Tab-separated table of C-alpha atoms in Angstrom:
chain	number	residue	atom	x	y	z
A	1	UNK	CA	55.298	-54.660	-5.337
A	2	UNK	CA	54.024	-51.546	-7.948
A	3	UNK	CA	50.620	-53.720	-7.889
A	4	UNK	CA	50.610	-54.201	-4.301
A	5	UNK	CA	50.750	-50.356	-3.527
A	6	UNK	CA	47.832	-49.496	-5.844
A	7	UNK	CA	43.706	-49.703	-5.656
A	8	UNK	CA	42.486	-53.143	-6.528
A	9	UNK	CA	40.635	-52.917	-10.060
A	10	UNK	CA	37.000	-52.693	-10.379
A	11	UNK	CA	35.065	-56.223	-9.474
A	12	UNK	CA	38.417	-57.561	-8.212
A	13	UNK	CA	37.119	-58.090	-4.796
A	14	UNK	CA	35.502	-61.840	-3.143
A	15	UNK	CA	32.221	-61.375	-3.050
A	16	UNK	CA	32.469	-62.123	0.782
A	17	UNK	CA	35.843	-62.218	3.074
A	18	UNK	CA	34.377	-64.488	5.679
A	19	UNK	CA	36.746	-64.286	8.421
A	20	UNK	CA	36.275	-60.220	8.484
A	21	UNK	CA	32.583	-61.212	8.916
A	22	UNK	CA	34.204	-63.272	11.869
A	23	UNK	CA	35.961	-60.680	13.087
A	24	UNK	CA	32.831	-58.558	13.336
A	25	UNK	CA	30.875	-60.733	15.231
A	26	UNK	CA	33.616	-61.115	17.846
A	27	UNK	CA	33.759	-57.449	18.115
A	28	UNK	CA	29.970	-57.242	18.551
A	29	UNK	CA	30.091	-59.665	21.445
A	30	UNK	CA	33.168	-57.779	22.923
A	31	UNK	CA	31.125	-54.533	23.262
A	32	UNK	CA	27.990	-56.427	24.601
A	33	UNK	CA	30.184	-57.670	27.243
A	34	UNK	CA	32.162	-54.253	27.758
A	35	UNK	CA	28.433	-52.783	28.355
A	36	UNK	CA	27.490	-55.778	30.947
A	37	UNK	CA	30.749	-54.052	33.215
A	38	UNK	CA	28.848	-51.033	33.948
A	39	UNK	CA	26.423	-52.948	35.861
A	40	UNK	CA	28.152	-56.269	37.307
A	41	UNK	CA	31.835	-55.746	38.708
A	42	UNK	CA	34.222	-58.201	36.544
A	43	UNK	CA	36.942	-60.611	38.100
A	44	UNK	CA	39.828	-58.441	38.462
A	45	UNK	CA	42.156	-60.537	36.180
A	46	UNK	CA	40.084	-59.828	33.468
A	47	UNK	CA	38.945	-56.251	34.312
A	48	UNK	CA	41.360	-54.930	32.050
A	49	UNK	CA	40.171	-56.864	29.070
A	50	UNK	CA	36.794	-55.971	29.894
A	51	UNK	CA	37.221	-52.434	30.521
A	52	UNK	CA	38.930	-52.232	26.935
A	53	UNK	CA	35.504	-52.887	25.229
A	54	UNK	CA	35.375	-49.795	23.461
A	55	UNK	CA	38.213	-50.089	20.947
A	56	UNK	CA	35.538	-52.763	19.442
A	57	UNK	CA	33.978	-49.717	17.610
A	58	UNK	CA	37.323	-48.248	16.785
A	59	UNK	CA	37.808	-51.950	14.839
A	60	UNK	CA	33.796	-51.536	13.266
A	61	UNK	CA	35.204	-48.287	12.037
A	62	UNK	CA	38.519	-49.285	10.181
A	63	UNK	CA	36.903	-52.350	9.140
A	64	UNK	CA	33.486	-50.647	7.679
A	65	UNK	CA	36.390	-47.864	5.779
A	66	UNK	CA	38.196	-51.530	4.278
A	67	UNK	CA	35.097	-53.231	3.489
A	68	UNK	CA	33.432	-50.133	1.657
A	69	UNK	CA	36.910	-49.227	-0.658
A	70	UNK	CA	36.382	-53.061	-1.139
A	71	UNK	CA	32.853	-52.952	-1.918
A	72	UNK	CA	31.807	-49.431	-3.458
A	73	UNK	CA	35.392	-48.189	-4.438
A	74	UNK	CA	34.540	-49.243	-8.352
A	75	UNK	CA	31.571	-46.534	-8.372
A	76	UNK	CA	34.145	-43.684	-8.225
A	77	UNK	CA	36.841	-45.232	-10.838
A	78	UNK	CA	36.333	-42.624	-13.097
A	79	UNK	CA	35.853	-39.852	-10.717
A	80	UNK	CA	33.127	-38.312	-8.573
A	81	UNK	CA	29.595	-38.511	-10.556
A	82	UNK	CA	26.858	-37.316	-8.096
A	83	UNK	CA	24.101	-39.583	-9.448
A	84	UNK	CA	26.590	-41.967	-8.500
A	85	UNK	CA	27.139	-40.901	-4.970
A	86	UNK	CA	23.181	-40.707	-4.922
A	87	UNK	CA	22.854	-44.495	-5.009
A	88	UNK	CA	25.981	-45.513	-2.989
A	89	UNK	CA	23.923	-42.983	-0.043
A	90	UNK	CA	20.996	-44.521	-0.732
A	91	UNK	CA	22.224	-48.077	-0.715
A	92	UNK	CA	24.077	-47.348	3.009
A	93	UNK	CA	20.400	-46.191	3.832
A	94	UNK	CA	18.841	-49.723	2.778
A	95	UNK	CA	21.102	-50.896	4.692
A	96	UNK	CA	21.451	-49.117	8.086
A	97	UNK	CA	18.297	-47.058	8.640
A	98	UNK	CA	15.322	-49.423	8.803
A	99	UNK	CA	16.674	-51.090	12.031
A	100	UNK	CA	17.983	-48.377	13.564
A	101	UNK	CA	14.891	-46.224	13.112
A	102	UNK	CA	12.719	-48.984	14.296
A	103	UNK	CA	15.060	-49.306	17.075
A	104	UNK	CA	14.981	-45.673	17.765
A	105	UNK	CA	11.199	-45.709	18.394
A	106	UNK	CA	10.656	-48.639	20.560
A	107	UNK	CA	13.690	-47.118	22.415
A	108	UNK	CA	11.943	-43.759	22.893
A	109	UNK	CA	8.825	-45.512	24.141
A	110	UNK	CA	10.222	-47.489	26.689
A	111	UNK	CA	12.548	-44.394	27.771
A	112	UNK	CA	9.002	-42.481	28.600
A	113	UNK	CA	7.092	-46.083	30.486
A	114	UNK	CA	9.441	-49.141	31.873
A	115	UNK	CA	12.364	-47.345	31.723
A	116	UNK	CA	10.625	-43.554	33.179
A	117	UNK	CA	11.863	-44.536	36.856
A	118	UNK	CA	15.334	-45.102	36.921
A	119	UNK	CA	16.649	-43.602	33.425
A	120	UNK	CA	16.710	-39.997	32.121
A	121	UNK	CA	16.755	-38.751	29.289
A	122	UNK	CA	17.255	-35.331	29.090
A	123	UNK	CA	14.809	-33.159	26.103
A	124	UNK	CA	13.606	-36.550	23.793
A	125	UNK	CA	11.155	-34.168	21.859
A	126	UNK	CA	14.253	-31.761	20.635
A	127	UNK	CA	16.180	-35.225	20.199
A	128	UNK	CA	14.052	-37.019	17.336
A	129	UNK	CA	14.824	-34.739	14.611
A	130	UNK	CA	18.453	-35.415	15.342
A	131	UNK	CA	18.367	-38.905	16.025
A	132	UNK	CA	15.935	-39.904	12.923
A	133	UNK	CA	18.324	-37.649	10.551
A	134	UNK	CA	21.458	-39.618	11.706
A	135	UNK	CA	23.033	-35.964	12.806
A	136	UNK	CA	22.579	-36.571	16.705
A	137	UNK	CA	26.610	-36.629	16.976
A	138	UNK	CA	27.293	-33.876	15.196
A	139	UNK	CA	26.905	-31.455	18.644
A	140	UNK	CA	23.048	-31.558	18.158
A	141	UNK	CA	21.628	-33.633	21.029
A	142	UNK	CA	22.267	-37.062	22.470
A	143	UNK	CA	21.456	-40.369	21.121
A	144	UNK	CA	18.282	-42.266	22.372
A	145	UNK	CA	19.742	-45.612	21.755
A	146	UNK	CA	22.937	-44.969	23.277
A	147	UNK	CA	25.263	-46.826	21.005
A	148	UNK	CA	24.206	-45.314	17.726
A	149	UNK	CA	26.098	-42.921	17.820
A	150	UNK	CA	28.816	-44.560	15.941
A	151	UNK	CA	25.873	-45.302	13.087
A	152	UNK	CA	25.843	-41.488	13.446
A	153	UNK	CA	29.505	-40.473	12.881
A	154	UNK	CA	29.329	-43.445	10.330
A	155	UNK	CA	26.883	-41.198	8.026
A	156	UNK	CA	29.528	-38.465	8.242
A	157	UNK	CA	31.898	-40.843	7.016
A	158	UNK	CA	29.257	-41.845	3.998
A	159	UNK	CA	29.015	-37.931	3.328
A	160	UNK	CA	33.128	-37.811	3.333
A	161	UNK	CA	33.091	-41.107	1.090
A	162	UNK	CA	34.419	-40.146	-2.157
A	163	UNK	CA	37.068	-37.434	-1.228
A	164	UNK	CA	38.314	-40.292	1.188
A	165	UNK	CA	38.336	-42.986	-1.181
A	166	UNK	CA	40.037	-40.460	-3.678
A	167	UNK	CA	42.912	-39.822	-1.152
A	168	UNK	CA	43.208	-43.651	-0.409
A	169	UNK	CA	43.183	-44.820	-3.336
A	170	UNK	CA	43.602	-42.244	-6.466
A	171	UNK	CA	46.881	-40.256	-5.299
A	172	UNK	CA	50.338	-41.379	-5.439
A	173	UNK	CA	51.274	-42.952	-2.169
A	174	UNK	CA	52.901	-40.080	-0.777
A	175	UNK	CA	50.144	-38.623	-0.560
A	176	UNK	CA	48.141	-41.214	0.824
A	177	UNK	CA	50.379	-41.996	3.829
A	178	UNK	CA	50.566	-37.946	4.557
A	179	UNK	CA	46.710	-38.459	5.069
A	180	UNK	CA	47.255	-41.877	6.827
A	181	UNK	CA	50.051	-39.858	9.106
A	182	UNK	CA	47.583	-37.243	9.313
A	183	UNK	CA	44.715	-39.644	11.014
A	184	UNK	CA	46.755	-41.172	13.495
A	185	UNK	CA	48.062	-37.274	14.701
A	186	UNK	CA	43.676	-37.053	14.936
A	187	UNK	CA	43.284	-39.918	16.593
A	188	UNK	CA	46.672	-38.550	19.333
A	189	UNK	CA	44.856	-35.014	19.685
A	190	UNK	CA	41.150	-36.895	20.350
A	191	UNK	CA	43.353	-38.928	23.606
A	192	UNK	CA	45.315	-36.311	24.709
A	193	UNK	CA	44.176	-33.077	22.961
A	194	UNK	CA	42.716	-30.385	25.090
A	195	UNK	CA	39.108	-31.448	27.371
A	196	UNK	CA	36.860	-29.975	24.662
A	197	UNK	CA	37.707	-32.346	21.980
A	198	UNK	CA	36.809	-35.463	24.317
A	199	UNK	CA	33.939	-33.476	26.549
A	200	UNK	CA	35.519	-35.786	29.118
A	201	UNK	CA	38.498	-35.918	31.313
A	202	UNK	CA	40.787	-38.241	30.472
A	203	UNK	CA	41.045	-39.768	34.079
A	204	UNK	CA	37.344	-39.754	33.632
A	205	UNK	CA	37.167	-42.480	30.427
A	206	UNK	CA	37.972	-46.310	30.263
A	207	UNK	CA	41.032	-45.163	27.938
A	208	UNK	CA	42.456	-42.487	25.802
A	209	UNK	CA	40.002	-42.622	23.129
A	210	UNK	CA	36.839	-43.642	24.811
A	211	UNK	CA	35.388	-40.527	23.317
A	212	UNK	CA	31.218	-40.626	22.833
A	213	UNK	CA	29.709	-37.308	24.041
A	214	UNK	CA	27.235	-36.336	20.722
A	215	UNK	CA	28.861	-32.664	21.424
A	216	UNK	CA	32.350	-33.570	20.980
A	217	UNK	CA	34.160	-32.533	18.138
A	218	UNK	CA	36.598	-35.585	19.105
A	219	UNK	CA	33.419	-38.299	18.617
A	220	UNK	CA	33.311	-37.901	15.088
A	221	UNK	CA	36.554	-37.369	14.098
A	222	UNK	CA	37.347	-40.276	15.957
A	223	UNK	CA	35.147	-42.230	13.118
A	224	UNK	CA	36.747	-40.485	10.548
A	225	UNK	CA	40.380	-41.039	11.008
A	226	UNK	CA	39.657	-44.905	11.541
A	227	UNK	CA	37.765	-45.141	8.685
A	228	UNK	CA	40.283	-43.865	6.537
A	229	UNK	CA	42.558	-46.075	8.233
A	230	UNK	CA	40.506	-48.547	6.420
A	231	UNK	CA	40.337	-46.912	3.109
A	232	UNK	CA	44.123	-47.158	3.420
A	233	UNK	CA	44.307	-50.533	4.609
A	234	UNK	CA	42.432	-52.312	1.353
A	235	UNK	CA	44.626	-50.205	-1.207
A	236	UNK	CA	47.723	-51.753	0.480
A	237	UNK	CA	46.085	-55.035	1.999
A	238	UNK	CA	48.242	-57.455	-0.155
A	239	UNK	CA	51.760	-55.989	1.323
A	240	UNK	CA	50.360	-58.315	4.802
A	241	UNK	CA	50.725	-62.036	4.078
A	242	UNK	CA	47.735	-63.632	5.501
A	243	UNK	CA	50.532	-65.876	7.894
A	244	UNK	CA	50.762	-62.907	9.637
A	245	UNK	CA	47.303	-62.780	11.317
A	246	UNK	CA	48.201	-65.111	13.756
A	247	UNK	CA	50.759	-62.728	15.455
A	248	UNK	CA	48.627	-59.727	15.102
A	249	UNK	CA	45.343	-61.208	16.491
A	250	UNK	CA	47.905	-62.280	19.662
A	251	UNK	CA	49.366	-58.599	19.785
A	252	UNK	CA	45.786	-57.302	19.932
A	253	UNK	CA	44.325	-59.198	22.756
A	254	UNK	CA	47.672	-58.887	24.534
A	255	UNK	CA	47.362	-54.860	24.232
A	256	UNK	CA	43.496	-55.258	24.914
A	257	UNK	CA	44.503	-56.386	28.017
A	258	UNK	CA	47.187	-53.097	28.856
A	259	UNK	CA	45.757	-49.723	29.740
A	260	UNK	CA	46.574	-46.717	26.959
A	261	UNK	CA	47.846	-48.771	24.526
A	262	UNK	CA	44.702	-47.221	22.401
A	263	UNK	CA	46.881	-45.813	19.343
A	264	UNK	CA	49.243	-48.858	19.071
A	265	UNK	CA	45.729	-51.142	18.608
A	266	UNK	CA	44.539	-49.145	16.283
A	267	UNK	CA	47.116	-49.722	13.930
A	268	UNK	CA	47.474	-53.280	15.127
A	269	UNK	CA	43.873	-53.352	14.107
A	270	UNK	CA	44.165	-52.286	10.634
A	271	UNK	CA	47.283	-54.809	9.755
A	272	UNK	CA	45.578	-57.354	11.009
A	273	UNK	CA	42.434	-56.701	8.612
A	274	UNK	CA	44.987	-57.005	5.917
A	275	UNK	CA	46.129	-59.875	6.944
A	276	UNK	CA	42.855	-61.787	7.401
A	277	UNK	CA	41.497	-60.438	4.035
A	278	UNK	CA	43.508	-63.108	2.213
A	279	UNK	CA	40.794	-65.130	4.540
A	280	UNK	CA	43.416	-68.072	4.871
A	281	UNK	CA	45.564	-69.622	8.227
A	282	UNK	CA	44.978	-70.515	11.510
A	283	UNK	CA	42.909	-67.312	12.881
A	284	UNK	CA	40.336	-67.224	9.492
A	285	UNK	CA	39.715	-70.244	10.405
A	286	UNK	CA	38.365	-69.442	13.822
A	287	UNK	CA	36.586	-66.483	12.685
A	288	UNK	CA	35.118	-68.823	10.161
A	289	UNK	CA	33.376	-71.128	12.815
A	290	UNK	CA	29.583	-71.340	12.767
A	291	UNK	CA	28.804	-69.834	15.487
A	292	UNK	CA	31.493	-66.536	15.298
A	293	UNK	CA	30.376	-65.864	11.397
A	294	UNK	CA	26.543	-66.440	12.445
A	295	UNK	CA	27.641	-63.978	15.480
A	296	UNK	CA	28.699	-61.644	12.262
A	297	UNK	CA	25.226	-61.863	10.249
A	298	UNK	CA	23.795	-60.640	13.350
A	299	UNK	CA	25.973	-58.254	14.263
A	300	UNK	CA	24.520	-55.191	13.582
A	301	UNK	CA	21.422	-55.943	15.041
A	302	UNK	CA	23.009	-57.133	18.178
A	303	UNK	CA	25.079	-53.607	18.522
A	304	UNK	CA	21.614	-51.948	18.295
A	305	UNK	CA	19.739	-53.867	20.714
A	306	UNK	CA	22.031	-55.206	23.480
A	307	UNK	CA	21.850	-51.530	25.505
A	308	UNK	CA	18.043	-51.416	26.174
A	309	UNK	CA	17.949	-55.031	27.054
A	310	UNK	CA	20.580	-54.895	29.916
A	311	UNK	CA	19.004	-51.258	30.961
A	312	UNK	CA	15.743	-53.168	31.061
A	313	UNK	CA	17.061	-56.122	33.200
A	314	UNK	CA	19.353	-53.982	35.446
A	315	UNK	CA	17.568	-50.888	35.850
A	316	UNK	CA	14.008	-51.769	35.901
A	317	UNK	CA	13.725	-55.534	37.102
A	318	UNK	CA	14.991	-54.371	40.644
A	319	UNK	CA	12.219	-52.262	41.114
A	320	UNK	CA	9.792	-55.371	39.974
A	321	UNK	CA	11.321	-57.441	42.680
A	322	UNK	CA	12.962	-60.299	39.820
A	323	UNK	CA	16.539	-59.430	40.116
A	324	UNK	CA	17.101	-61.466	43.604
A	325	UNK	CA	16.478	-64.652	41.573
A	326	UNK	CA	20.046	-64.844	39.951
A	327	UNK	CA	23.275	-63.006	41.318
A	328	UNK	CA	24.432	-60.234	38.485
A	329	UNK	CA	27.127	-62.649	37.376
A	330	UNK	CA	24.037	-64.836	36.103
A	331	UNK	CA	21.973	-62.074	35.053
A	332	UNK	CA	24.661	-61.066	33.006
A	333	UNK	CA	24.339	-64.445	30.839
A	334	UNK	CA	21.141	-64.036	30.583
A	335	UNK	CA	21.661	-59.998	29.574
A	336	UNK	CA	23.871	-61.614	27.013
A	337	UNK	CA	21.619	-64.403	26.101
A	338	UNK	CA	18.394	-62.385	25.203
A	339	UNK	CA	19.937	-59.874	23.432
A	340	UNK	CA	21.623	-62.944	20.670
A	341	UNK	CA	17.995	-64.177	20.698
A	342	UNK	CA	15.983	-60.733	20.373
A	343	UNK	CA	19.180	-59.500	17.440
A	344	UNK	CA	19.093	-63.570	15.383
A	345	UNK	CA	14.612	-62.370	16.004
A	346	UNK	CA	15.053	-59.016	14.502
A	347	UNK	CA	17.944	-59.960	11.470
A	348	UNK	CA	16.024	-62.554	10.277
A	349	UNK	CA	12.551	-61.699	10.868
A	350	UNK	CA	13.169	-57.366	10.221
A	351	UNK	CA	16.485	-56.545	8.949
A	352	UNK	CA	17.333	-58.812	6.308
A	353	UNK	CA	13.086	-58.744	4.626
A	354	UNK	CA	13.234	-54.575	5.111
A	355	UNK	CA	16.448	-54.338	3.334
A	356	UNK	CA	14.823	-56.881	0.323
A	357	UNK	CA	12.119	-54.769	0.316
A	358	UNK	CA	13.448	-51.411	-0.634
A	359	UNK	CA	16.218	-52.419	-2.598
A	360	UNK	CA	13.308	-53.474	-4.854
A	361	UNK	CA	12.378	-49.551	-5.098
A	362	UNK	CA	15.733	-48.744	-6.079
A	363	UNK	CA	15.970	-48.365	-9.703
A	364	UNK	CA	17.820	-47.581	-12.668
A	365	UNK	CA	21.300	-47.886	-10.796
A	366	UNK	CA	24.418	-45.781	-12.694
A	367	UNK	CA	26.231	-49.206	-12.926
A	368	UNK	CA	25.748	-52.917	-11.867
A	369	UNK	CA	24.855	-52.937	-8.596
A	370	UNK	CA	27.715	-53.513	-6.035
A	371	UNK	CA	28.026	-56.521	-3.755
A	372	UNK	CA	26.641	-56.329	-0.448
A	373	UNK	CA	30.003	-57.604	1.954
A	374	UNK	CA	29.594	-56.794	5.287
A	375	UNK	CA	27.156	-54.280	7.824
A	376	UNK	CA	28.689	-50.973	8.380
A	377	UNK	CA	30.757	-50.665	11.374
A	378	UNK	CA	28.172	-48.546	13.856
């Protein structure tokens, strides 16, 4: 039990926990499908599924705060060193920015020509500093591709790393379930707190914390909390046998499917992270089939590119006379269906040779360099 309640050691980790990888992909293809509903009505028996979509990023977030403890947590054993925090920052970068810059720009270009008739976007000049310094959601202007601006309050979390990961995992565990207490009262104030935290009425969002509005002080600190929800989660992963993942992945879909049962997931969420880390039983196993972990290798790229493809196909093929050719039940599929095609094109063609290709320009690293698990949660 003393070992269970304490940070793993240095190196300790798999070098991959496949069903989290899984996990990810599932949760990729939930919010590609929760995006779809703004533009096709869903069945009503599964409307409330559907409309629950959003707690996908809520997962990213608690699962990027697990998998970076997991991954990076052995670069702060001996405390902070700032040449140290220099190359975990510039490792994230490797890994996030080259896609979502590239994505940034071709989204900005077709916000200005295909997409000029039937989208606005509100001051794009004042918005590319912003965007292309990963600060958009911190109350400075709005994101151009819509969804990154979890990749946004991500960087925050990056920033916040080692003071996090200290908390987590250094202090006695009083301490470190005082800040665990402390996220989920952050996470109760974002839902129900007063209208400027959220920017939005609540009777005006999917759910309690369907908080995105760049000028929200809630939209970050939503990212935040989670994440240290994470950081929490790997220092006490091994007090969740991995039989338990069976019940938990049940409890979430069955709150998935119940309106403002937002908090309750989120810690449903985190245990059952712990649970699957072992990476053993009956619901690894499903995360582990080819086509869910490929889903999870392209993950990140799908969460980038799924928004402008369905704005392209429902906002601007009307106007070109295409969309009576399938009902929007069918275009949906195919919505779907091109954006796993364009994201497997852009991993495996973009992603994956960019990220080779500066890692080579990192040098001199303060200590072995760390294992590469999973994409951040954005």
């Amino acid at each position: 039990m003393t070992a269970a309640l304490t940070a793993a050691a240095p190196g300790s980790s798999p070098a991959e926990i496949r069903s989290l990888t899984g996990l990810r992909g599932l949760a990729a293809l939930y919010v590609v499908i929760f995006h779809a509903n703004g533009f096709w009505k869903f069945p009503d028996p599964v409307r409330p599924f559907i409309h629950h979509g959003y707690m996908a990023v809520d997962l990213f977030f608690i699962l990027s705060g697990f998998v970076m403890a997991m991954t990076y947590a052995h670069l702060f054993e001996d405390g902070f060193c700032f040449k140290k925090f220099k190359h975990f920052l510039v490792l994230r970068l490797v890994r996030i920015y080259p896609l979502f810059a590239l994505m940034t720009v071709l989204t900005a270009i077709l916000i200005v020509t295909v997409l000029a008739p039937t989208y606005r976007f509100e001051d794009l000049p004042q918005a590319l500093l912003p965007n292309f310094t990963l600060t958009q959601v911190w109350g400075l202007s709005n994101s151009i591709v819509p969804q990154s601006w979890s990749i946004s309050a991500e960087w925050a979390a990056y920033l916040l790393f080692p003071p996090g990961l200290w908390l987590a995992l250094k202090v006695s565990r009083r301490w470190t379930l005082l800040g665990l207490a402390g996220s989920f009262a952050v996470l109760a104030v974002i839902a129900y707190g007063p209208h400027w935290i959220a920017e939005t009425p609540l009777r005006g969002r999917h759910g309690p914390l369907d908080i995105v509005s760049s000028y929200a002080l809630g939209t970050t600190l939503r990212c935040l909390a989670s994440f240290y929800i994470g950081l929490v989660a790997w220092r006490f992963k091994d007090l969740i046998p991995a039989r338990a993942a069976g019940v938990l992945f049940l409890l979430s879909l069955l709150l998935l499917s119940m309106r403002g049962s937002d908090l309750i997931l989120v810690g449903v969420f985190g245990v059952l992270i712990m649970a699957l880390s072992h990476d053993t039983g009956w619901v690894a196993r499903l995360m582990q089939v080819r086509w869910i972990y490929w889903l999870g290798g392209i993950s990140y790229a799908l969460y980038l590119i799924h928004d402008i493809v369905q704005k392209i196909i429902f906002q601007s093929f009307p106007g070109w006379g295409l969309i009576g050719a399938l009902p929007k039940w069918g275009w949906v599929i195919v919505s779907v269906s091109v954006s796993i095609a364009l994201a497997a094109l852009s991993h495996y063609q973009f992603e994956k040779p960019s990220r080779r290709w500066f890692r080579a320009f990192i040098k001199n690293p303060p200590v072995s360099k760390p294992r590469e698990v999973l994409a951040p949660a954005e």
